[in-house]
Amino acid sequence: MALTAAERRFLRHWDEERGGGKKAFLLRYTFAYFAVTYLCSIALGLFLSVPFIKMFWLALIAVFSLMLGFSVSVLAWRKNHRRFQAIIQRETNQNGGD
């Protein structure tokens, strides 16, 4: 089975994303997910009028956001890396069998 256009795009994208290695990917995406999670948590708290503007609560939200960001980054790496390996393995087996 030939590569679909979506698979070709994914392979190009993933090759660029993993170019710096796993550590660089995790650092970049952990920071991005942390920022989004932290800002959304603060905004949600403000919209719901939750009285949390204390250093303890802000630090707790930051720690939670960092843990969540790291977890999501690790899961994204695993999912994309497995998909990449599956496509490469499929193509290798297909081309090796010809």
N, CA and C of each residue as an Amber inpcrd file, in Angstrom:
protein
   294
   0.8480000  -1.1700000   0.0000000   0.0000000   0.0000000   0.0000000
   0.8970000   1.2390000   0.0000000   0.6530000   2.1080000  -0.9330000
   1.4600000   3.3260000  -1.0540000   1.1000000   4.3060000   0.0590000
   2.0310000   5.2040000   0.3090000   1.7830000   6.2340000   1.3080000
   0.6900000   7.1760000   0.8510000  -0.2040000   7.5070000   1.7520000
  -1.2360000   8.4920000   1.4360000  -0.6330000   9.8840000   1.5750000
  -1.3370000  10.8750000   1.0850000  -0.8590000  12.2560000   1.1990000
  -0.7590000  12.6640000   2.6690000  -1.7110000  12.2310000   3.4760000
  -1.6840000  12.5580000   4.9070000  -0.4680000  11.9210000   5.5860000
  -0.1430000  10.6940000   5.2090000   1.0280000  10.0320000   5.7950000
   2.3190000  10.7200000   5.3660000   2.4020000  11.1350000   4.1140000
   3.5890000  11.8610000   3.6540000   3.7590000  13.1750000   4.4100000
   2.6490000  13.8900000   4.6090000   2.7020000  15.1380000   5.3800000
   3.1420000  14.8640000   6.8170000   2.5850000  13.8140000   7.4090000
   2.9550000  13.4620000   8.7750000   4.4420000  13.1250000   8.8630000
   4.9580000  12.3420000   7.9230000   6.3690000  11.9660000   7.9450000
   7.2780000  13.1930000   7.8490000   6.9300000  14.1160000   6.9720000
   7.7210000  15.3540000   6.8500000   7.6370000  16.1600000   8.1460000
   6.4250000  16.3100000   8.6580000   6.2160000  17.0710000   9.8890000
   6.9670000  16.4350000  11.0530000   6.8340000  15.1390000  11.2240000
   7.4570000  14.4760000  12.3610000   8.9770000  14.4860000  12.2370000
   9.4720000  14.3980000  11.0200000  10.9150000  14.4550000  10.8210000
  11.4610000  15.8110000  11.2710000  10.7200000  16.8730000  10.9990000
  11.1290000  18.2070000  11.4540000  10.9970000  18.3360000  12.9650000
   9.9130000  17.8460000  13.5290000   9.6530000  17.9840000  14.9680000
  10.6730000  17.2260000  15.8110000  11.0730000  16.0700000  15.3690000
  11.9970000  15.2650000  16.1660000  13.4510000  15.5550000  15.8210000
  13.6820000  16.5480000  14.9850000  15.0290000  16.8900000  14.5450000
  15.9780000  17.2010000  15.6780000  15.5240000  17.8900000  16.7020000
  16.3720000  18.2280000  17.8390000  16.4740000  17.1280000  18.8700000
  15.7320000  16.0700000  18.6860000  15.7320000  14.9640000  19.6390000
  14.5490000  15.0350000  20.5920000  14.4400000  14.0050000  21.3880000
  13.3070000  13.8920000  22.3050000  13.3290000  14.9820000  23.3760000
  14.5180000  15.2830000  23.9120000  14.6060000  16.2890000  24.9710000
  14.1630000  17.6610000  24.4750000  14.5980000  18.0300000  23.2820000
  14.2170000  19.3300000  22.7300000  12.7120000  19.3870000  22.4720000
  12.1600000  18.3050000  21.9590000  10.7200000  18.2310000  21.7110000
   9.9540000  18.3900000  23.0170000  10.3490000  17.6200000  24.0420000
   9.6540000  17.6710000  25.3250000   9.7680000  19.0470000  25.9730000
  10.9230000  19.6570000  25.8870000  11.1090000  20.9790000  26.4680000
  10.2180000  22.0130000  25.7730000  10.2370000  21.9890000  24.4480000
   9.4530000  22.9460000  23.6610000   7.9530000  22.7850000  23.9190000
   7.4720000  21.5700000  23.8600000   6.0380000  21.3430000  24.0060000
   5.5780000  21.4250000  25.4590000   6.4290000  21.0540000  26.4000000
   6.0700000  21.2200000  27.8060000   5.8500000  22.6890000  28.1100000
   6.7460000  23.5350000  27.6340000   6.5940000  24.9770000  27.8560000
   5.3110000  25.4960000  27.2020000   5.0360000  25.0590000  25.9840000
   3.8380000  25.5280000  25.2810000   2.5610000  25.0820000  25.9950000
   2.4910000  23.8100000  26.3590000   1.3020000  23.3130000  27.0560000
   1.1780000  23.9280000  28.4470000   2.3050000  24.1610000  29.1110000
   2.2950000  24.8220000  30.4120000   1.6790000  26.2140000  30.2990000
   2.1460000  26.9820000  29.3130000   1.6590000  28.3550000  29.1490000
   0.1540000  28.3710000  28.8790000  -0.2860000  27.5100000  27.9890000
  -1.7110000  27.4680000  27.6490000  -2.5440000  27.0380000  28.8610000
  -2.1160000  25.9900000  29.5350000  -2.8600000  25.4880000  30.6930000
  -2.8950000  26.5110000  31.8200000  -1.7660000  27.1370000  32.0940000
  -1.6880000  28.1100000  33.1770000  -2.5920000  29.3090000  32.8890000
  -2.4760000  29.8600000  31.6950000  -3.2820000  31.0360000  31.3490000
  -4.7750000  30.7110000  31.3120000  -5.1230000  29.5470000  30.7790000
  -6.5380000  29.1550000  30.7580000  -7.0780000  28.9330000  32.1640000
  -6.2650000  28.3630000  33.0460000  -6.7010000  28.1540000  34.4310000
  -6.9390000  29.4830000  35.1340000  -6.0280000  30.4230000  34.9390000
  -6.1780000  31.7470000  35.5490000  -7.4180000  32.4490000  34.9940000
  -7.5900000  32.3990000  33.6800000  -8.7530000  33.0460000  33.0580000
 -10.0520000  32.4150000  33.5560000 -10.0830000  31.1030000  33.6180000
 -11.2840000  30.4190000  34.0990000 -11.5880000  30.8020000  35.5430000
 -10.5600000  30.8620000  36.3660000 -10.7500000  31.2710000  37.7510000
 -11.2820000  32.6880000  37.8700000 -10.7790000  33.5760000  37.0320000
 -11.2560000  34.9510000  37.0660000 -12.6980000  35.0620000  36.5820000
 -13.0310000  34.3330000  35.5280000 -14.4040000  34.3800000  35.0070000
 -15.4090000  33.7860000  35.9830000 -14.9670000  32.7820000  36.7370000
 -15.8660000  32.1490000  37.7100000 -15.8320000  32.8330000  39.0640000
 -15.0760000  33.8980000  39.1710000 -14.9410000  34.6720000  40.4210000
 -14.4630000  33.8180000  41.5920000 -13.5340000  32.9390000  41.3110000
 -12.9440000  32.1020000  42.3590000 -11.8690000  32.9310000  43.0610000
 -11.9360000  33.0430000  44.3780000 -10.9340000  33.8500000  45.1020000
  -9.6170000  33.0810000  45.2800000  -8.7800000  33.0730000  44.2620000
  -7.5440000  32.3010000  44.3200000  -6.2920000  33.1660000  44.1170000
  -6.4280000  34.4700000  44.0840000  -5.2800000  35.3270000  43.8100000
  -4.4160000  35.4300000  45.0730000  -3.7810000  34.3470000  45.3870000
  -2.8190000  34.2550000  46.4800000  -1.6210000  33.4850000  45.9270000
  -0.4600000  33.7820000  46.4540000   0.7480000  33.1640000  45.9310000
   0.6860000  31.6380000  46.0000000   0.1240000  31.1010000  47.0690000
   0.0230000  29.6510000  47.2080000  -0.7870000  29.0430000  46.0670000
  -1.9510000  29.6160000  45.7690000  -2.8120000  29.0770000  44.7210000
  -2.1980000  29.2500000  43.3420000  -1.5600000  30.3810000  43.1050000
  -0.9080000  30.5970000  41.8140000   0.2420000  29.6120000  41.6090000
   0.9960000  29.3450000  42.6780000   2.0830000  28.3690000  42.5930000
   1.5330000  26.9590000  42.3790000   0.4480000  26.6390000  43.0600000
  -0.1760000  25.3250000  42.8960000  -0.6830000  25.1390000  41.4700000
  -1.2930000  26.1550000  40.9140000  -1.7600000  26.1010000  39.5240000
  -0.5690000  25.9470000  38.5830000   0.5220000  26.6300000  38.8770000
   1.7210000  26.5350000  38.0370000   2.3030000  25.1200000  38.0650000
   2.3750000  24.5270000  39.2460000   2.9080000  23.1610000  39.3680000
   2.0060000  22.1770000  38.6230000   0.7020000  22.3080000  38.8240000
  -0.2470000  21.4410000  38.1220000  -0.1220000  21.6170000  36.6100000
  -0.0010000  22.8460000  36.1540000   0.1210000  23.1200000  34.7220000
   1.4050000  22.5410000  34.1540000   2.4810000  22.6210000  34.9030000
   3.7580000  22.0640000  34.4580000   3.6840000  20.5460000  34.3570000
   3.0980000  19.9070000  35.3500000   2.9520000  18.4480000  35.3100000
   2.0600000  18.0160000  34.1540000   0.9580000  18.7340000  33.9710000
   0.0560000  18.4150000  32.8710000   0.7340000  18.6420000  31.5260000
   1.4600000  19.7380000  31.3900000   2.1650000  20.0280000  30.1460000
   3.1920000  18.9660000  29.8130000   3.9470000  18.5190000  30.8260000
   4.9440000  17.4760000  30.5970000   4.2760000  16.1600000  30.2100000
   3.1960000  15.8110000  30.8970000   2.4860000  14.5630000  30.5980000
   1.9430000  14.5600000  29.1780000   1.3270000  15.6420000  28.7830000
   0.7690000  15.7290000  27.4340000   1.8900000  15.6780000  26.3900000
   3.0160000  16.2980000  26.6760000   4.1550000  16.2770000  25.7560000
   4.6970000  14.8600000  25.5760000   4.8210000  14.1300000  26.6830000
   5.3060000  12.7470000  26.6040000   4.3290000  11.8880000  25.8100000
   3.0440000  12.0540000  26.0690000   2.0380000  11.2760000  25.3240000
   2.0550000  11.6200000  23.8350000   2.2260000  12.8960000  23.5090000
   2.2900000  13.3130000  22.1020000   3.5190000  12.7090000  21.4270000
   4.6560000  12.7140000  22.1140000   5.8770000  12.1270000  21.5430000
   5.6560000  10.6380000  21.2590000   5.1280000   9.9220000  22.2620000
   4.9110000   8.4750000  22.1010000   3.9630000   8.1740000  20.9480000
   2.8550000   8.8990000  20.9020000   1.8610000   8.6590000  19.8650000
   2.4440000   8.9110000  18.4850000   3.1110000  10.0350000  18.3080000
   3.6760000  10.3700000  17.0050000   4.8310000   9.4500000  16.6260000
   5.6580000   9.0810000  17.5950000   6.7870000   8.2090000  17.3030000
   6.3100000   6.8090000  16.9180000   5.2880000   6.3170000  17.6080000
   4.7330000   5.0030000  17.2570000   4.1060000   5.0280000  15.8660000
   3.4000000   6.0980000  15.5630000   2.7970000   6.2250000  14.2330000
   3.8880000   6.2680000  13.1650000   4.9450000   7.0240000  13.4200000
   6.0720000   7.1100000  12.4920000   6.6990000   5.7380000  12.2740000
   6.9700000   5.0260000  13.3710000   7.5820000   3.7060000  13.2590000
   6.6720000   2.7180000  12.5320000   5.3740000   2.7940000  12.7680000
   4.4330000   1.8900000  12.1020000   4.4220000   2.1300000  10.5980000
   4.4320000   3.3770000  10.1890000   4.4370000   3.6960000   8.7570000
   5.7360000   3.2210000   8.1250000   6.8600000   3.5160000   8.7730000
   8.1550000   3.0950000   8.2370000   8.2460000   1.5720000   8.1830000
   7.7910000   0.9070000   9.2380000   7.8200000  -0.5590000   9.2670000
   6.9460000  -1.1490000   8.1550000   5.7690000  -0.5950000   7.9790000
   4.8700000  -1.0690000   6.9270000   5.5060000  -0.9180000   5.5550000
   6.1000000   0.2390000   5.3190000   6.7360000   0.4920000   4.0150000
   7.9660000  -0.3810000   3.8140000   8.7240000  -0.6200000   4.8910000
   9.8950000  -1.4690000   4.7900000   9.4960000  -2.9080000   4.4770000
   8.4760000  -3.3990000   5.1840000   7.9920000  -4.7570000   4.9260000
   7.4170000  -4.8970000   3.5290000   6.7010000  -3.8840000   3.0850000
   6.0890000  -3.9280000   1.7640000   7.1610000  -3.8980000   0.6730000
   8.1280000  -3.0360000   0.8220000   9.1720000  -2.9210000  -0.1840000
  10.1580000  -4.0810000  -0.0970000  10.3580000  -4.6210000   1.0710000
  11.2600000  -5.7600000   1.2450000  10.6640000  -7.0310000   0.6860000
   9.3330000  -7.1160000   0.6500000   8.6480000  -8.3050000   0.1510000
   8.5220000  -8.3440000  -1.3520000   8.8250000  -7.2330000  -2.0250000
   8.7050000  -7.1800000  -3.4900000   9.8390000  -7.8710000  -4.1880000
